[in-house]
Short mmCIF file of C-alpha atoms in Angstrom, two decimals:
data_model
loop_
_atom_site.label_atom_id
_atom_site.label_comp_id
_atom_site.label_asym_id
_atom_site.label_seq_id
_atom_site.Cartn_x
_atom_site.Cartn_y
_atom_site.Cartn_z
CA MET A 1 40.33 -9.75 17.82
CA ILE A 2 37.89 -12.33 16.43
CA CYS A 3 38.87 -15.73 15.03
CA GLY A 4 42.56 -14.80 15.29
CA CYS A 5 42.20 -11.59 13.24
CA GLN A 6 42.53 -8.05 14.52
CA LEU A 7 39.80 -5.91 12.96
CA SER A 8 40.89 -2.35 12.19
CA ARG A 9 38.76 0.59 13.25
CA GLU A 10 38.54 1.73 9.61
CA PHE A 11 37.27 -1.69 8.55
CA LEU A 12 34.60 -1.68 11.25
CA VAL A 13 33.48 1.85 10.35
CA ALA A 14 33.25 0.94 6.64
CA ILE A 15 31.30 -2.23 7.32
CA LYS A 16 28.97 -0.44 9.74
CA LYS A 17 27.74 1.65 6.81
CA ILE A 18 26.18 -1.52 5.38
CA GLN A 19 23.24 -1.82 7.71
CA LYS A 20 20.40 -4.29 7.45
CA GLN A 21 17.29 -5.01 9.47
CA PHE A 22 16.80 -7.58 12.18
CA VAL A 23 13.77 -8.63 14.19
CA ILE A 24 13.08 -10.88 17.16
CA SER A 25 9.56 -12.29 17.23
CA ARG A 26 7.94 -13.81 20.30
CA HIS A 27 6.31 -17.01 19.04
CA THR A 28 3.54 -18.39 21.23
CA THR A 29 2.64 -22.00 20.38
CA PRO A 30 0.46 -24.66 21.98
CA ASP A 31 3.73 -26.07 23.42
CA GLY A 32 4.93 -22.81 24.96
CA VAL A 33 6.88 -19.70 24.01
CA HIS A 34 10.14 -19.18 22.13
CA TRP A 35 11.72 -16.29 20.23
CA ASP A 36 12.81 -16.24 16.58
CA LEU A 37 15.84 -14.03 15.91
CA MET A 38 15.97 -13.11 12.22
CA LEU A 39 18.73 -11.32 10.29
CA ASP A 40 17.95 -9.80 6.89
CA MET A 41 20.27 -11.36 4.31
CA ASP A 42 18.72 -9.56 1.30
CA THR A 43 16.46 -12.30 -0.08
CA VAL A 44 15.66 -14.22 3.11
CA LEU A 45 15.90 -13.91 6.88
CA TRP A 46 18.45 -16.19 8.51
CA THR A 47 16.60 -17.45 11.56
CA TRP A 48 17.54 -18.86 14.97
CA ARG A 49 15.13 -20.17 17.60
CA LEU A 50 15.87 -18.89 21.11
CA ASN A 51 14.41 -20.33 24.29
CA SER A 52 15.29 -17.14 26.18
CA PRO A 53 13.95 -13.60 25.68
CA PRO A 54 16.20 -11.10 23.88
CA ALA A 55 17.17 -9.22 27.04
CA GLU A 56 18.89 -12.35 28.41
CA ILE A 57 21.38 -12.45 25.52
CA LYS A 58 23.05 -9.37 27.01
CA ASN A 59 23.59 -11.10 30.35
CA GLU A 60 24.99 -14.51 29.44
CA PRO A 61 25.66 -16.67 26.37
CA ILE A 62 22.60 -18.51 25.14
CA THR A 63 22.07 -21.46 22.84
CA ALA A 64 20.23 -20.78 19.59
CA LYS A 65 18.96 -23.35 17.11
CA ARG A 66 19.37 -22.47 13.44
CA ILE A 67 16.05 -23.13 11.72
CA GLY A 68 14.84 -22.64 8.17
CA ASP A 69 15.17 -19.26 6.53
CA HIS A 70 12.07 -17.10 6.84
CA SER A 71 10.41 -14.77 4.36
CA ARG A 72 11.31 -11.09 4.62
CA ARG A 73 7.67 -10.34 5.44
CA PHE A 74 8.46 -11.42 9.01
CA LEU A 75 10.45 -8.19 9.47
CA THR A 76 7.11 -6.50 10.19
CA TYR A 77 4.58 -9.33 10.56
CA GLU A 78 2.55 -9.91 13.70
CA GLY A 79 -0.36 -12.32 13.95
CA PRO A 80 -1.24 -15.97 13.38
CA VAL A 81 1.32 -18.32 11.85
CA GLN A 82 0.35 -20.78 9.12
CA ASN A 83 -0.77 -24.33 9.92
CA ASN A 84 -2.02 -23.27 13.37
CA THR A 85 1.51 -23.09 14.79
CA GLY A 86 0.69 -20.14 17.03
CA GLN A 87 1.01 -16.37 17.06
CA VAL A 88 3.98 -14.07 16.57
CA LYS A 89 4.53 -10.60 18.01
CA ILE A 90 7.62 -8.45 17.50
CA ALA A 91 9.70 -8.35 20.69
CA ASP A 92 12.64 -6.33 19.32
CA LYS A 93 13.70 -4.82 16.01
CA GLY A 94 16.31 -2.53 14.58
CA ILE A 95 19.40 -2.56 12.41
CA TYR A 96 22.55 -4.62 12.45
CA SER A 97 25.91 -4.56 10.71
CA LEU A 98 27.71 -7.76 9.80
CA TYR A 99 31.35 -7.18 10.75
CA GLU A 100 32.70 -10.61 10.00
CA GLN A 101 31.50 -13.96 8.70
CA VAL A 102 34.09 -16.72 8.95
CA ASP A 103 33.22 -20.39 8.54
CA ASN A 104 30.64 -21.03 11.24
CA SER A 105 30.72 -17.70 13.06
CA LEU A 106 29.26 -14.23 12.68
CA LEU A 107 30.26 -11.00 14.39
CA ILE A 108 27.49 -8.42 14.28
CA ASP A 109 26.73 -5.03 15.78
CA VAL A 110 23.06 -4.72 16.76
CA GLN A 111 21.13 -1.52 17.40
CA GLY A 112 17.65 -2.54 18.50
CA GLU A 113 15.14 -1.36 21.03
CA ILE A 114 16.31 -4.02 23.54
CA LEU A 115 19.51 -5.49 22.10
CA LYS A 116 22.40 -3.09 21.58
CA GLY A 117 26.06 -3.85 21.07
CA GLN A 118 28.28 -6.46 19.49
CA PHE A 119 27.42 -10.14 19.47
CA ILE A 120 29.18 -13.22 18.18
CA PHE A 121 27.25 -16.19 16.82
CA PHE A 122 29.29 -19.40 16.84
CA GLU A 123 28.07 -22.76 15.56
CA THR A 124 28.83 -25.40 18.17
CA GLU A 125 27.32 -28.41 16.41
CA CYS A 126 25.09 -29.04 13.39
CA THR A 127 22.24 -26.53 13.93
CA LEU A 128 23.16 -25.36 17.44
CA TRP A 129 24.82 -21.99 17.89
CA LYS A 130 26.07 -20.02 20.89
CA VAL A 131 25.17 -16.30 20.96
CA THR A 132 27.36 -14.16 23.20
CA ALA A 133 27.48 -10.43 23.90
CA LEU A 134 30.98 -8.95 23.63
#
């Protein structure tokens, strides 16, 4: 049950057929390292900045900062980032299914090389979100 609604098995199976790509890039900057988690939303990548590596999302909830949408080219891009803001390298990639999007929350199923399983994204304030493995 998510957001007060029980999701039927049939609904989840039907939605799972609509799979899209995701990627997590390790972004090394002069100020340090962070990870950009990007979900393909057809024309753009919805993007969150993570201060923890992808493997840590499975262990405990983490805070993610919603940042500007990224170009779909970042699904496969590795190398220097414009304006000398560092280098990116793909840390994880795969497919995801969006099970539910209600107000300021998302329920997704992720099948990546590192991340696997269901995760809920919940906006806690303005651009800050909590990402939790279910």
